[in-house]
Amino acid sequence: MANFSYGSTYSVGIRAQERVNFTMGWDAHRLALSFEVTAHGNYTVDAPFLVSGRLWAFDVPGPANWIGVLAPAGPIALKPFATTLTMETTVTEAQLRGLEKARAGADLNLTAELTVTGLAETEHWPTTGSQEPVRIPHATWSNAITQLDAGAFVDVLVPLTEVEARATAARRIREAKTAIRDGRYEHAVSLARAALDPVREICNTQKVYNRAVDKKAPERDQEERWAMLTQSAFALFSGAPHDDTGTTEHFTWTRADAVAAVVTAAGLLARLEDLP
């Protein structure tokens, strides 16, 4: 919580909430953040204060950390209970793309530089400033982006299990997501390949694939089509850990490649939960 002290008499605390709201615009959108305001000490109830600020993305890699000016709808009044403050800024389409690429599927961490100015209290210097971290959970931010029609997301939950091979595969999916955030895309694809091992074993993929590969696509049954998908994904992802002369040694992997690989492996792994 950011603390704004006015002498030794009283202070105002402002804590960022894990909520976000977008209003769509033309190539630029209104972003509203919520804060909880509490007052402590010998303050005047309903005394008016004006909060202003600037929003930064200090934890985002790269030089482009500035987002915009934060503005309230109007002054706030100090109360003997916690109140909600809404601060707004403008976010462009380019900023959204940059934030999405930089956070790489993790929670979004921002910093609000806030200034609180007393409009009526005159016993102390009326203006003080502080910084408050703003953490927006991945799912909350992704849902907001989806509502803007600026993107879409799918989170795949791989169920916990006591089956050792599947538990290991789930751990590899988690490690792959971390690798993507760290920019280690080839390693993420390698982990996705390894996560397919229990899928291929339980579904007897290689045997079903061998039975189906010479058939025409319309002639394959559902099991065979799943096997074709799984085996094709495994073959593609195998290009990451292997450097075969003349072929996979020339493979390169982008972030989009790594995300596609990890989501595919996670989906196929999660599907085992519903198999008989």
Coordinates of C-alpha atoms in Angstrom, one line a residue:
M1 CA 0.0 0.0 0.0
A2 CA 1.3 3.5 -0.9
N3 CA 1.2 5.8 2.2
F4 CA 0.8 9.5 1.9
S5 CA 1.7 11.3 5.2
Y6 CA 0.6 14.8 6.3
G7 CA 2.9 15.6 9.2
S8 CA 2.4 13.4 12.2
T9 CA -1.3 14.0 12.3
Y10 CA -2.8 11.7 9.7
S11 CA -2.1 9.7 6.5
V12 CA -3.9 8.4 3.5
G13 CA -3.3 4.9 2.2
I14 CA -4.0 3.8 -1.4
R15 CA -3.9 0.2 -2.4
A16 CA -4.3 -1.1 -6.0
Q17 CA -7.0 -3.6 -6.6
E18 CA -6.7 -6.6 -9.0
R19 CA -9.5 -5.2 -11.3
V20 CA -9.4 -3.6 -14.7
N21 CA -12.0 -2.3 -17.1
F22 CA -11.7 -1.2 -20.7
T23 CA -13.9 1.0 -22.8
M24 CA -13.4 0.6 -26.5
G25 CA -12.3 3.5 -28.6
W26 CA -10.9 4.2 -32.1
D27 CA -7.3 2.7 -32.0
A28 CA -7.1 3.9 -28.4
H29 CA -9.0 2.6 -25.4
R30 CA -10.0 3.9 -21.9
L31 CA -8.3 1.8 -19.2
A32 CA -9.8 2.1 -15.7
L33 CA -7.9 0.9 -12.6
S34 CA -9.4 0.6 -9.1
F35 CA -7.7 1.6 -5.8
E36 CA -8.8 1.3 -2.2
V37 CA -8.4 4.5 -0.1
T38 CA -8.2 4.5 3.7
A39 CA -7.4 7.3 6.1
H40 CA -5.6 7.0 9.4
G41 CA -5.1 9.4 12.3
N42 CA -6.7 12.7 13.2
Y43 CA -8.1 13.7 9.9
T44 CA -11.3 15.7 8.9
V45 CA -14.0 13.4 7.7
D46 CA -15.1 14.3 4.1
A47 CA -12.0 16.5 3.6
P48 CA -11.5 16.6 -0.2
F49 CA -8.3 15.4 -1.8
L50 CA -7.3 15.2 -5.5
V51 CA -5.3 12.2 -6.7
S52 CA -3.3 12.3 -9.9
G53 CA -0.7 10.0 -11.3
R54 CA 1.3 8.4 -14.1
L55 CA 1.3 4.8 -15.1
W56 CA 4.5 2.9 -16.0
A57 CA 5.4 -0.7 -16.9
F58 CA 8.8 -0.8 -15.1
D59 CA 8.8 -4.6 -15.0
V60 CA 8.3 -5.0 -18.8
P61 CA 11.6 -5.5 -20.7
G62 CA 12.7 -2.9 -23.2
P63 CA 12.8 0.9 -23.2
A64 CA 9.1 1.6 -23.8
N65 CA 7.9 1.7 -20.2
W66 CA 5.6 4.8 -20.3
I67 CA 1.9 4.1 -20.6
G68 CA 0.1 7.3 -19.7
V69 CA -1.3 9.9 -17.3
L70 CA -3.8 8.6 -14.6
A71 CA -6.7 10.9 -13.9
P72 CA -9.6 10.5 -11.5
A73 CA -13.2 11.4 -12.2
G74 CA -13.0 14.0 -9.4
P75 CA -11.8 14.6 -5.8
I76 CA -12.1 12.0 -3.1
A77 CA -13.4 12.5 0.4
L78 CA -11.7 10.9 3.4
K79 CA -14.0 8.5 5.2
P80 CA -13.8 6.4 8.4
F81 CA -14.1 3.4 6.1
A82 CA -12.3 2.2 3.0
T83 CA -13.6 3.8 -0.3
T84 CA -12.9 3.0 -3.9
L85 CA -11.0 5.3 -6.2
T86 CA -11.1 4.8 -10.0
M87 CA -8.2 6.2 -12.1
E88 CA -8.3 6.2 -15.9
T89 CA -5.7 6.4 -18.7
T90 CA -5.6 5.9 -22.4
V91 CA -4.0 2.8 -23.9
T92 CA -3.3 2.6 -27.6
E93 CA -3.5 -0.6 -29.8
A94 CA 0.3 -0.5 -30.1
Q95 CA 0.7 -0.3 -26.3
L96 CA -1.6 -3.3 -25.9
R97 CA 0.4 -5.3 -28.4
G98 CA 3.6 -4.4 -26.6
L99 CA 2.3 -5.3 -23.2
E100 CA 0.9 -8.6 -24.4
K101 CA 4.2 -9.6 -26.0
A102 CA 6.3 -8.5 -23.0
R103 CA 4.2 -10.2 -20.3
A104 CA 4.2 -13.5 -22.3
G105 CA 1.2 -15.0 -20.6
A106 CA 2.2 -13.9 -17.0
D107 CA 0.5 -11.5 -14.7
L108 CA 0.8 -7.9 -15.8
N109 CA 2.8 -5.8 -13.3
L110 CA 2.6 -2.0 -13.5
T111 CA 3.6 0.9 -11.3
A112 CA 1.4 3.9 -10.5
E113 CA 3.2 7.1 -9.5
L114 CA 0.5 8.8 -7.5
T115 CA 0.3 12.3 -6.1
V116 CA -2.3 13.2 -3.4
T117 CA -3.2 16.9 -2.9
G118 CA -5.4 18.2 0.0
L119 CA -7.8 20.8 -1.3
A120 CA -9.0 22.0 2.1
E121 CA -6.5 20.9 4.8
T122 CA -4.1 23.8 5.3
E123 CA -2.2 22.8 8.5
H124 CA 0.5 20.9 6.5
W125 CA 2.0 21.0 3.0
P126 CA -0.9 19.7 1.0
T127 CA 0.9 17.6 -1.6
T128 CA 2.7 14.3 -1.2
G129 CA 3.6 11.5 -3.6
S130 CA 4.4 7.7 -3.6
Q131 CA 4.4 4.7 -5.8
E132 CA 2.0 1.8 -5.8
P133 CA 2.5 -1.5 -7.6
V134 CA -0.5 -2.6 -9.7
R135 CA -0.8 -6.3 -10.4
I136 CA -3.4 -7.5 -12.8
P137 CA -3.8 -11.4 -12.9
H138 CA -3.3 -13.1 -16.2
A139 CA -6.9 -14.2 -16.5
T140 CA -8.3 -10.8 -15.5
W141 CA -6.2 -9.0 -18.0
S142 CA -6.8 -11.6 -20.8
N143 CA -10.6 -11.4 -20.3
A144 CA -10.5 -7.6 -20.6
I145 CA -8.4 -7.8 -23.8
T146 CA -10.9 -10.3 -25.2
Q147 CA -13.8 -8.0 -24.5
L148 CA -12.0 -5.3 -26.6
D149 CA -11.9 -7.7 -29.5
A150 CA -8.1 -7.0 -29.4
G151 CA -7.3 -10.7 -28.9
A152 CA -8.5 -14.0 -27.5
F153 CA -7.0 -16.4 -25.0
V154 CA -7.5 -20.0 -23.9
D155 CA -6.1 -21.3 -20.6
V156 CA -5.7 -25.0 -20.5
L157 CA -5.9 -26.6 -17.1
V158 CA -3.9 -29.8 -16.9
P159 CA -5.5 -31.8 -14.0
L160 CA -3.3 -32.8 -11.1
T161 CA -2.7 -36.6 -11.0
E162 CA -0.8 -39.2 -9.1
V163 CA 0.2 -40.9 -12.3
E164 CA 3.9 -40.3 -12.5
A165 CA 4.3 -39.8 -16.2
R166 CA 1.3 -37.4 -16.5
A167 CA 2.5 -35.5 -13.4
T168 CA 5.9 -35.1 -15.0
A169 CA 4.3 -33.9 -18.3
A170 CA 2.3 -31.3 -16.4
R171 CA 5.4 -30.1 -14.7
R172 CA 7.0 -29.8 -18.2
I173 CA 4.1 -27.6 -19.4
R174 CA 4.7 -25.3 -16.4
E175 CA 8.4 -25.2 -17.1
A176 CA 7.6 -24.5 -20.8
K177 CA 5.5 -21.4 -19.9
T178 CA 8.4 -20.1 -17.8
A179 CA 10.8 -20.7 -20.7
I180 CA 8.5 -18.7 -23.0
R181 CA 8.5 -15.8 -20.5
D182 CA 12.3 -16.0 -20.4
G183 CA 12.6 -15.9 -24.2
R184 CA 13.9 -19.6 -24.5
Y185 CA 11.5 -20.6 -27.2
E186 CA 13.4 -23.6 -28.5
H187 CA 13.6 -25.0 -25.0
A188 CA 9.8 -24.5 -24.6
V189 CA 9.1 -26.5 -27.7
S190 CA 11.4 -29.3 -26.5
L191 CA 9.5 -29.4 -23.2
A192 CA 6.2 -29.5 -25.2
R193 CA 7.5 -32.5 -27.1
A194 CA 8.4 -34.3 -23.9
A195 CA 5.0 -33.5 -22.4
L196 CA 3.4 -35.6 -25.3
D197 CA 5.1 -38.8 -24.1
P198 CA 2.2 -40.0 -21.8
V199 CA -0.3 -39.0 -24.5
R200 CA 1.4 -41.1 -27.1
E201 CA 1.7 -44.0 -24.7
I202 CA -1.8 -44.0 -23.3
C203 CA -3.4 -43.5 -26.7
N204 CA -1.1 -46.0 -28.4
T205 CA -0.5 -43.2 -30.9
Q206 CA 2.3 -44.8 -33.0
K207 CA 0.3 -48.0 -33.7
V208 CA -2.9 -46.1 -34.5
Y209 CA -1.0 -43.7 -36.7
N210 CA 0.7 -46.5 -38.6
R211 CA -2.8 -48.0 -39.3
A212 CA -4.2 -44.7 -40.5
V213 CA -1.3 -43.0 -42.4
D214 CA -2.0 -44.8 -45.7
K215 CA -5.7 -44.1 -45.6
K216 CA -7.3 -41.2 -47.3
A217 CA -8.2 -38.4 -44.8
P218 CA -12.0 -38.8 -45.1
E219 CA -11.6 -42.5 -44.4
R220 CA -10.0 -42.1 -41.0
D221 CA -12.1 -42.6 -37.9
Q222 CA -11.9 -40.2 -34.9
E223 CA -9.3 -42.1 -33.0
E224 CA -7.1 -42.2 -36.1
R225 CA -7.5 -38.4 -36.6
W226 CA -6.4 -37.7 -33.0
A227 CA -3.4 -40.0 -33.6
M228 CA -2.5 -38.1 -36.8
L229 CA -2.6 -34.8 -34.9
T230 CA -0.6 -36.1 -31.9
Q231 CA 2.1 -37.8 -34.0
S232 CA 2.4 -34.8 -36.4
A233 CA 2.8 -32.5 -33.4
F234 CA 5.4 -34.8 -31.9
A235 CA 7.3 -34.9 -35.2
L236 CA 7.3 -31.1 -35.5
F237 CA 8.3 -30.4 -31.9
S238 CA 11.1 -33.0 -32.2
G239 CA 12.9 -30.4 -34.4
A240 CA 13.7 -28.4 -31.3
P241 CA 15.9 -30.9 -29.3
H242 CA 17.4 -32.5 -32.5
D243 CA 19.9 -31.0 -34.9
D244 CA 19.6 -33.4 -37.9
T245 CA 22.0 -32.5 -40.7
G246 CA 20.2 -30.7 -43.5
T247 CA 16.8 -30.5 -41.8
T248 CA 16.2 -29.7 -38.1
E249 CA 19.6 -28.0 -37.7
H250 CA 18.1 -25.1 -39.6
F251 CA 14.8 -24.9 -37.6
T252 CA 14.2 -21.6 -35.9
W253 CA 11.5 -21.0 -33.2
T254 CA 9.6 -17.8 -32.5
R255 CA 7.5 -17.0 -29.5
A256 CA 4.3 -17.7 -31.5
D257 CA 5.8 -21.1 -32.4
A258 CA 6.5 -21.9 -28.8
V259 CA 3.0 -20.8 -27.6
A260 CA 1.4 -22.9 -30.3
A261 CA 3.5 -25.9 -29.3
V262 CA 2.8 -25.6 -25.5
V263 CA -0.9 -25.0 -26.0
T264 CA -1.2 -28.0 -28.3
A265 CA 0.7 -30.3 -25.9
A266 CA -1.3 -29.0 -22.9
G267 CA -4.6 -29.6 -24.7
L268 CA -3.7 -33.1 -25.7
L269 CA -2.5 -33.9 -22.2
A270 CA -5.6 -32.5 -20.5
R271 CA -7.8 -34.6 -22.9
L272 CA -6.5 -37.7 -21.2
E273 CA -8.7 -36.9 -18.2
D274 CA -11.9 -37.7 -20.2
L275 CA -10.7 -40.8 -21.9
P276 CA -12.1 -44.1 -20.6

